[in-house]
PDB file of C-alpha atoms in Angstrom:
ATOM      1  CA  MET A 171      -1.875  15.691 -14.288  1.00 36.00           C
ATOM      2  CA  ILE A 172      -1.188  12.064 -13.355  1.00 47.00           C
ATOM      3  CA  MET A 173       2.382  10.918 -13.826  1.00 50.00           C
ATOM      4  CA  ILE A 174       2.712   7.555 -15.539  1.00 59.00           C
ATOM      5  CA  HIS A 175       5.851   5.644 -14.579  1.00 54.00           C
ATOM      6  CA  ASP A 176       7.732   3.759 -17.258  1.00 56.00           C
ATOM      7  CA  PHE A 177       8.895   0.402 -15.896  1.00 55.00           C
ATOM      8  CA  HIS A 178      11.905   0.159 -18.215  1.00 53.00           C
ATOM      9  CA  LYS A 179      13.104   3.708 -17.438  1.00 57.00           C
ATOM     10  CA  SER A 180      12.634   3.097 -13.701  1.00 55.00           C
ATOM     11  CA  LEU A 181      14.557  -0.174 -13.959  1.00 55.00           C
ATOM     12  CA  ALA A 182      17.403   1.523 -15.861  1.00 58.00           C
ATOM     13  CA  LEU A 183      17.550   4.284 -13.228  1.00 58.00           C
ATOM     14  CA  SER A 184      17.570   1.701 -10.436  1.00 64.00           C
ATOM     15  CA  ASP A 185      20.325  -0.240 -12.182  1.00 69.00           C
ATOM     16  CA  ALA A 186      22.407   2.942 -12.578  1.00 74.00           C
ATOM     17  CA  VAL A 187      21.948   3.861  -8.899  1.00 81.00           C
ATOM     18  CA  SER A 188      23.109   0.393  -7.864  1.00 82.00           C
ATOM     19  CA  LEU A 189      26.494   1.195  -9.442  1.00 80.00           C
ATOM     20  CA  GLU A 190      27.007   4.338  -7.364  1.00 90.00           C
ATOM     21  CA  PRO A 191      30.234   4.273  -5.305  1.00 91.00           C
ATOM     22  CA  TRP A 192      28.507   5.550  -2.142  1.00 97.00           C
ATOM     23  CA  TRP A 193      26.972   2.094  -1.629  1.00 97.00           C
ATOM     24  CA  GLU A 194      30.340   0.772  -0.469  1.00 97.00           C
ATOM     25  CA  GLU A 195      30.567   3.517   2.165  1.00 97.00           C
ATOM     26  CA  VAL A 196      27.033   2.685   3.311  1.00 98.00           C
ATOM     27  CA  TYR A 197      27.808  -1.017   3.685  1.00 98.00           C
ATOM     28  CA  ARG A 198      31.168  -0.378   5.389  1.00 98.00           C
ATOM     29  CA  LYS A 199      29.389   1.794   7.968  1.00 98.00           C
ATOM     30  CA  ALA A 200      26.464  -0.617   8.387  1.00 98.00           C
ATOM     31  CA  PHE A 201      28.477  -3.810   8.882  1.00 98.00           C
ATOM     32  CA  PRO A 202      31.558  -3.596  11.165  1.00 96.00           C
ATOM     33  CA  TYR A 203      33.224  -6.649   9.618  1.00 98.00           C
ATOM     34  CA  PHE A 204      32.617  -5.605   6.003  1.00 98.00           C
ATOM     35  CA  LYS A 205      35.072  -7.251   3.626  1.00 98.00           C
ATOM     36  CA  SER A 206      33.573  -6.779   0.167  1.00 98.00           C
ATOM     37  CA  MET A 207      30.316  -6.571  -1.739  1.00 98.00           C
ATOM     38  CA  GLU A 208      28.969  -7.719  -5.035  1.00 97.00           C
ATOM     39  CA  ARG A 209      26.076  -6.447  -7.086  1.00 97.00           C
ATOM     40  CA  VAL A 210      23.616  -9.092  -8.249  1.00 97.00           C
ATOM     41  CA  PRO A 211      23.029  -8.548 -11.970  1.00 94.00           C
ATOM     42  CA  ALA A 212      19.577  -7.251 -12.922  1.00 91.00           C
ATOM     43  CA  GLY A 213      17.209  -9.844 -14.314  1.00 91.00           C
ATOM     44  CA  THR A 214      18.960 -12.847 -12.791  1.00 96.00           C
ATOM     45  CA  PRO A 215      16.907 -15.347 -10.763  1.00 97.00           C
ATOM     46  CA  GLN A 216      18.594 -14.230  -7.531  1.00 97.00           C
ATOM     47  CA  GLN A 217      17.847 -10.570  -8.240  1.00 96.00           C
ATOM     48  CA  ARG A 218      14.217 -11.369  -9.143  1.00 95.00           C
ATOM     49  CA  ALA A 219      14.042 -13.232  -5.797  1.00 96.00           C
ATOM     50  CA  GLY A 220      14.824  -9.996  -3.935  1.00 97.00           C
ATOM     51  CA  VAL A 221      18.606  -9.882  -3.675  1.00 98.00           C
ATOM     52  CA  ASP A 222      20.282  -6.805  -5.158  1.00 97.00           C
ATOM     53  CA  ARG A 223      23.559  -6.993  -3.260  1.00 98.00           C
ATOM     54  CA  ILE A 224      25.615  -9.593  -1.419  1.00 98.00           C
ATOM     55  CA  VAL A 225      27.765  -8.215   1.378  1.00 98.00           C
ATOM     56  CA  HIS A 226      30.694 -10.411   2.398  1.00 98.00           C
ATOM     57  CA  LEU A 227      32.006 -10.151   5.940  1.00 98.00           C
ATOM     58  CA  GLN A 228      35.395 -11.056   7.373  1.00 98.00           C
ATOM     59  CA  GLY A 229      35.055 -14.585   8.661  1.00 96.00           C
ATOM     60  CA  GLY A 230      33.060 -15.776   5.660  1.00 98.00           C
ATOM     61  CA  ALA A 231      29.449 -14.747   6.342  1.00 98.00           C
ATOM     62  CA  ALA A 232      27.383 -13.322   3.489  1.00 98.00           C
ATOM     63  CA  ILE A 233      24.386 -11.017   3.859  1.00 98.00           C
ATOM     64  CA  PHE A 234      21.734 -10.719   1.152  1.00 98.00           C
ATOM     65  CA  VAL A 235      20.251  -7.243   0.713  1.00 98.00           C
ATOM     66  CA  GLU A 236      17.341  -5.783  -1.264  1.00 98.00           C
ATOM     67  CA  GLU A 237      18.007  -2.110  -2.094  1.00 97.00           C
ATOM     68  CA  LYS A 238      15.330   0.575  -2.267  1.00 97.00           C
ATOM     69  CA  VAL A 239      16.146   4.157  -3.220  1.00 96.00           C
ATOM     70  CA  ARG A 240      14.029   7.295  -3.095  1.00 95.00           C
ATOM     71  CA  HIS A 241      15.182  10.357  -4.974  1.00 95.00           C
ATOM     72  CA  SER A 242      13.514  12.775  -2.557  1.00 96.00           C
ATOM     73  CA  ASP A 243      13.468  12.924   1.232  1.00 98.00           C
ATOM     74  CA  HIS A 244      10.476  11.677   3.198  1.00 98.00           C
ATOM     75  CA  ASP A 245       9.702  10.772   6.790  1.00 98.00           C
ATOM     76  CA  ASP A 246       8.102   7.492   5.746  1.00 98.00           C
ATOM     77  CA  ILE A 247       8.995   4.168   4.184  1.00 98.00           C
ATOM     78  CA  LEU A 248       6.898   3.008   1.244  1.00 98.00           C
ATOM     79  CA  LEU A 249       5.979  -0.616   1.869  1.00 98.00           C
ATOM     80  CA  GLU A 250       4.900  -2.040  -1.480  1.00 98.00           C
ATOM     81  CA  ILE A 251       1.725  -4.024  -0.869  1.00 98.00           C
ATOM     82  CA  LEU A 252       0.760  -4.782  -4.469  1.00 98.00           C
ATOM     83  CA  SER A 253       3.182  -4.529  -7.361  1.00 96.00           C
ATOM     84  CA  SER A 254       0.137  -4.692  -9.658  1.00 96.00           C
ATOM     85  CA  GLU A 255      -3.285  -3.862  -8.273  1.00 96.00           C
ATOM     86  CA  GLU A 256      -4.927  -4.998 -11.504  1.00 96.00           C
ATOM     87  CA  HIS A 257      -3.292  -8.444 -11.389  1.00 96.00           C
ATOM     88  CA  ARG A 258      -3.375  -8.686  -7.548  1.00 96.00           C
ATOM     89  CA  THR A 259       0.380  -9.357  -7.541  1.00 97.00           C
ATOM     90  CA  HIS A 260       1.981  -9.078  -4.115  1.00 97.00           C
ATOM     91  CA  GLY A 261       4.524  -6.298  -3.618  1.00 97.00           C
ATOM     92  CA  TRP A 262       7.967  -6.786  -2.137  1.00 98.00           C
ATOM     93  CA  ALA A 263       6.783  -6.189   1.446  1.00 98.00           C
ATOM     94  CA  CYS A 264       4.195  -8.974   1.210  1.00 98.00           C
ATOM     95  CA  LYS A 265       6.009 -11.832  -0.473  1.00 97.00           C
ATOM     96  CA  GLN A 266       8.806 -14.183   0.371  1.00 97.00           C
ATOM     97  CA  LEU A 267      12.157 -12.828  -0.754  1.00 98.00           C
ATOM     98  CA  GLY A 268      15.706 -14.142  -0.563  1.00 98.00           C
ATOM     99  CA  CYS A 269      17.059 -11.112   1.287  1.00 98.00           C
ATOM    100  CA  GLU A 270      17.913 -10.742   4.946  1.00 98.00           C
ATOM    101  CA  TYR A 271      17.794  -6.940   4.955  1.00 98.00           C
ATOM    102  CA  VAL A 272      16.143  -4.138   3.060  1.00 98.00           C
ATOM    103  CA  ALA A 273      18.485  -1.159   2.619  1.00 98.00           C
ATOM    104  CA  TYR A 274      16.225   1.864   2.152  1.00 98.00           C
ATOM    105  CA  ALA A 275      18.132   4.964   1.009  1.00 97.00           C
ATOM    106  CA  PHE A 276      17.101   8.607   0.641  1.00 97.00           C
ATOM    107  CA  LEU A 277      19.487  10.278  -1.792  1.00 97.00           C
ATOM    108  CA  PRO A 278      19.177  14.010  -0.919  1.00 97.00           C
ATOM    109  CA  SER A 279      19.886  13.518   2.805  1.00 98.00           C
ATOM    110  CA  ARG A 280      22.347  10.657   2.206  1.00 97.00           C
ATOM    111  CA  ARG A 281      20.765   8.358   4.784  1.00 98.00           C
ATOM    112  CA  CYS A 282      20.053   4.668   4.539  1.00 98.00           C
ATOM    113  CA  TYR A 283      17.989   2.549   6.910  1.00 98.00           C
ATOM    114  CA  PHE A 284      18.569  -1.187   7.265  1.00 98.00           C
ATOM    115  CA  PHE A 285      15.486  -3.211   8.127  1.00 98.00           C
ATOM    116  CA  PRO A 286      15.662  -6.951   8.899  1.00 98.00           C
ATOM    117  CA  PHE A 287      13.272  -8.311   6.308  1.00 98.00           C
ATOM    118  CA  GLN A 288      11.561 -11.064   8.309  1.00 98.00           C
ATOM    119  CA  GLN A 289      10.832  -8.709  11.218  1.00 98.00           C
ATOM    120  CA  LEU A 290       9.623  -6.028   8.779  1.00 98.00           C
ATOM    121  CA  GLN A 291       7.112  -8.503   7.350  1.00 98.00           C
ATOM    122  CA  LYS A 292       6.031  -9.585  10.831  1.00 98.00           C
ATOM    123  CA  ALA A 293       5.617  -5.916  11.829  1.00 98.00           C
ATOM    124  CA  LEU A 294       3.466  -5.328   8.742  1.00 98.00           C
ATOM    125  CA  ALA A 295       1.292  -8.358   9.535  1.00 98.00           C
ATOM    126  CA  ASN A 296       0.958  -7.367  13.212  1.00 98.00           C
ATOM    127  CA  ASN A 297      -0.055  -3.807  12.348  1.00 98.00           C
ATOM    128  CA  TRP A 298      -1.901  -4.344   9.070  1.00 98.00           C
ATOM    129  CA  ASN A 299      -5.361  -3.160  10.148  1.00 98.00           C
ATOM    130  CA  ARG A 300      -4.098  -0.070  11.963  1.00 98.00           C
ATOM    131  CA  TRP A 301      -1.619   0.977   9.274  1.00 98.00           C
ATOM    132  CA  ARG A 302      -4.181   0.437   6.526  1.00 97.00           C
ATOM    133  CA  SER A 303      -6.462   2.955   8.196  1.00 98.00           C
ATOM    134  CA  GLU A 304      -3.838   5.387   9.588  1.00 98.00           C
ATOM    135  CA  CYS A 305      -1.131   5.464   6.906  1.00 98.00           C
ATOM    136  CA  GLU A 306      -1.370   7.066   3.506  1.00 97.00           C
ATOM    137  CA  THR A 307      -1.933   4.710   0.587  1.00 97.00           C
ATOM    138  CA  VAL A 308       0.291   5.673  -2.330  1.00 96.00           C
ATOM    139  CA  LEU A 309      -0.727   4.682  -5.841  1.00 96.00           C
ATOM    140  CA  ALA A 310       1.951   4.697  -8.551  1.00 95.00           C
ATOM    141  CA  LYS A 311       0.493   4.564 -12.039  1.00 95.00           C
ATOM    142  CA  ASN A 312       2.532   2.597 -14.540  1.00 92.00           C
ATOM    143  CA  ARG A 313       1.741   1.639 -18.101  1.00 91.00           C
ATOM    144  CA  GLY A 314      -0.930  -1.040 -17.700  1.00 93.00           C
ATOM    145  CA  TYR A 315      -0.826  -1.440 -13.933  1.00 95.00           C
ATOM    146  CA  THR A 316      -0.873   0.398 -10.612  1.00 96.00           C
ATOM    147  CA  THR A 317       1.525  -0.212  -7.712  1.00 96.00           C
ATOM    148  CA  VAL A 318       0.035   0.188  -4.223  1.00 97.00           C
ATOM    149  CA  SER A 319       2.185   1.088  -1.206  1.00 97.00           C
ATOM    150  CA  LEU A 320       1.628   2.107   2.390  1.00 98.00           C
ATOM    151  CA  ALA A 321       3.602   5.140   3.584  1.00 98.00           C
ATOM    152  CA  VAL A 322       4.537   4.086   7.120  1.00 98.00           C
ATOM    153  CA  PRO A 323       6.325   6.735   9.214  1.00 98.00           C
ATOM    154  CA  ILE A 324       9.929   5.691   9.832  1.00 98.00           C
ATOM    155  CA  ASP A 325       9.699   5.871  13.634  1.00 98.00           C
ATOM    156  CA  VAL A 326       6.459   3.854  13.613  1.00 98.00           C
ATOM    157  CA  LEU A 327       8.029   1.165  11.431  1.00 98.00           C
ATOM    158  CA  GLN A 328      11.184   1.031  13.560  1.00 98.00           C
ATOM    159  CA  ARG A 329       9.193   0.564  16.791  1.00 98.00           C
ATOM    160  CA  ALA A 330       7.044  -2.118  15.161  1.00 98.00           C
ATOM    161  CA  ILE A 331      10.138  -4.000  13.982  1.00 98.00           C
ATOM    162  CA  VAL A 332      11.595  -3.909  17.500  1.00 98.00           C
ATOM    163  CA  ASP A 333       8.272  -5.264  18.838  1.00 98.00           C
ATOM    164  CA  ALA A 334       8.283  -7.954  16.128  1.00 98.00           C
ATOM    165  CA  SER A 335      11.745  -9.077  17.220  1.00 97.00           C
ATOM    166  CA  LEU A 336      10.470 -10.200  20.616  1.00 97.00           C
ATOM    167  CA  VAL A 337       9.218 -13.776  20.777  1.00 95.00           C
ATOM    168  CA  ARG A 338       7.502 -15.242  23.823  1.00 93.00           C
ATOM    169  CA  TRP A 339       6.692 -18.911  24.242  1.00 93.00           C
ATOM    170  CA  ASP A 340       3.931 -20.663  26.135  1.00 91.00           C
ATOM    171  CA  ARG A 341       5.592 -23.860  27.318  1.00 82.00           C
ATOM    172  CA  THR A 342       6.532 -23.848  30.970  1.00 82.00           C
ATOM    173  CA  ASP A 343       8.253 -27.243  31.201  1.00 76.00           C
ATOM    174  CA  ILE A 344      11.723 -25.710  30.993  1.00 70.00           C
ATOM    175  CA  SER A 345      14.360 -28.026  32.432  1.00 71.00           C
ATOM    176  CA  ASN A 346      17.827 -27.139  33.647  1.00 61.00           C
TER     177      ASN A 346
END
């Protein structure tokens, strides 16, 4: 039997999870100079642009975060490639978003990974051909469309993000 996801029920569940008090503990532990946080209301332009939470730090900096939650434990991260296969709509991992980090939480084990979004996208681009052939493709059937994700093992994604954070340049005319 194929499970059909209901977008509105999934959105309501996601909205409810965003209100959970454990998020504050997660952000306090993730950011040493945590001061406060604010939830970006669902359906607002900023939230549709990939910002679910704004974390405010002592000293005035603000960090924009996209939150992803899985209700069961896995050893992979689902990178959404197409939000709608039928309409060829890019998924969150393949489009420009307004976030600086993706917070990816697994509820049963109470663990949350923080991935710098730009380096995550660079890692995906750098490894696209290999991951497409080596990683499981996950299809999520919804009413009227199918979401396509790549299940990239967590350790593989973490190493690729570290590699993506290194930049080398070609110019040799460095002056003192």
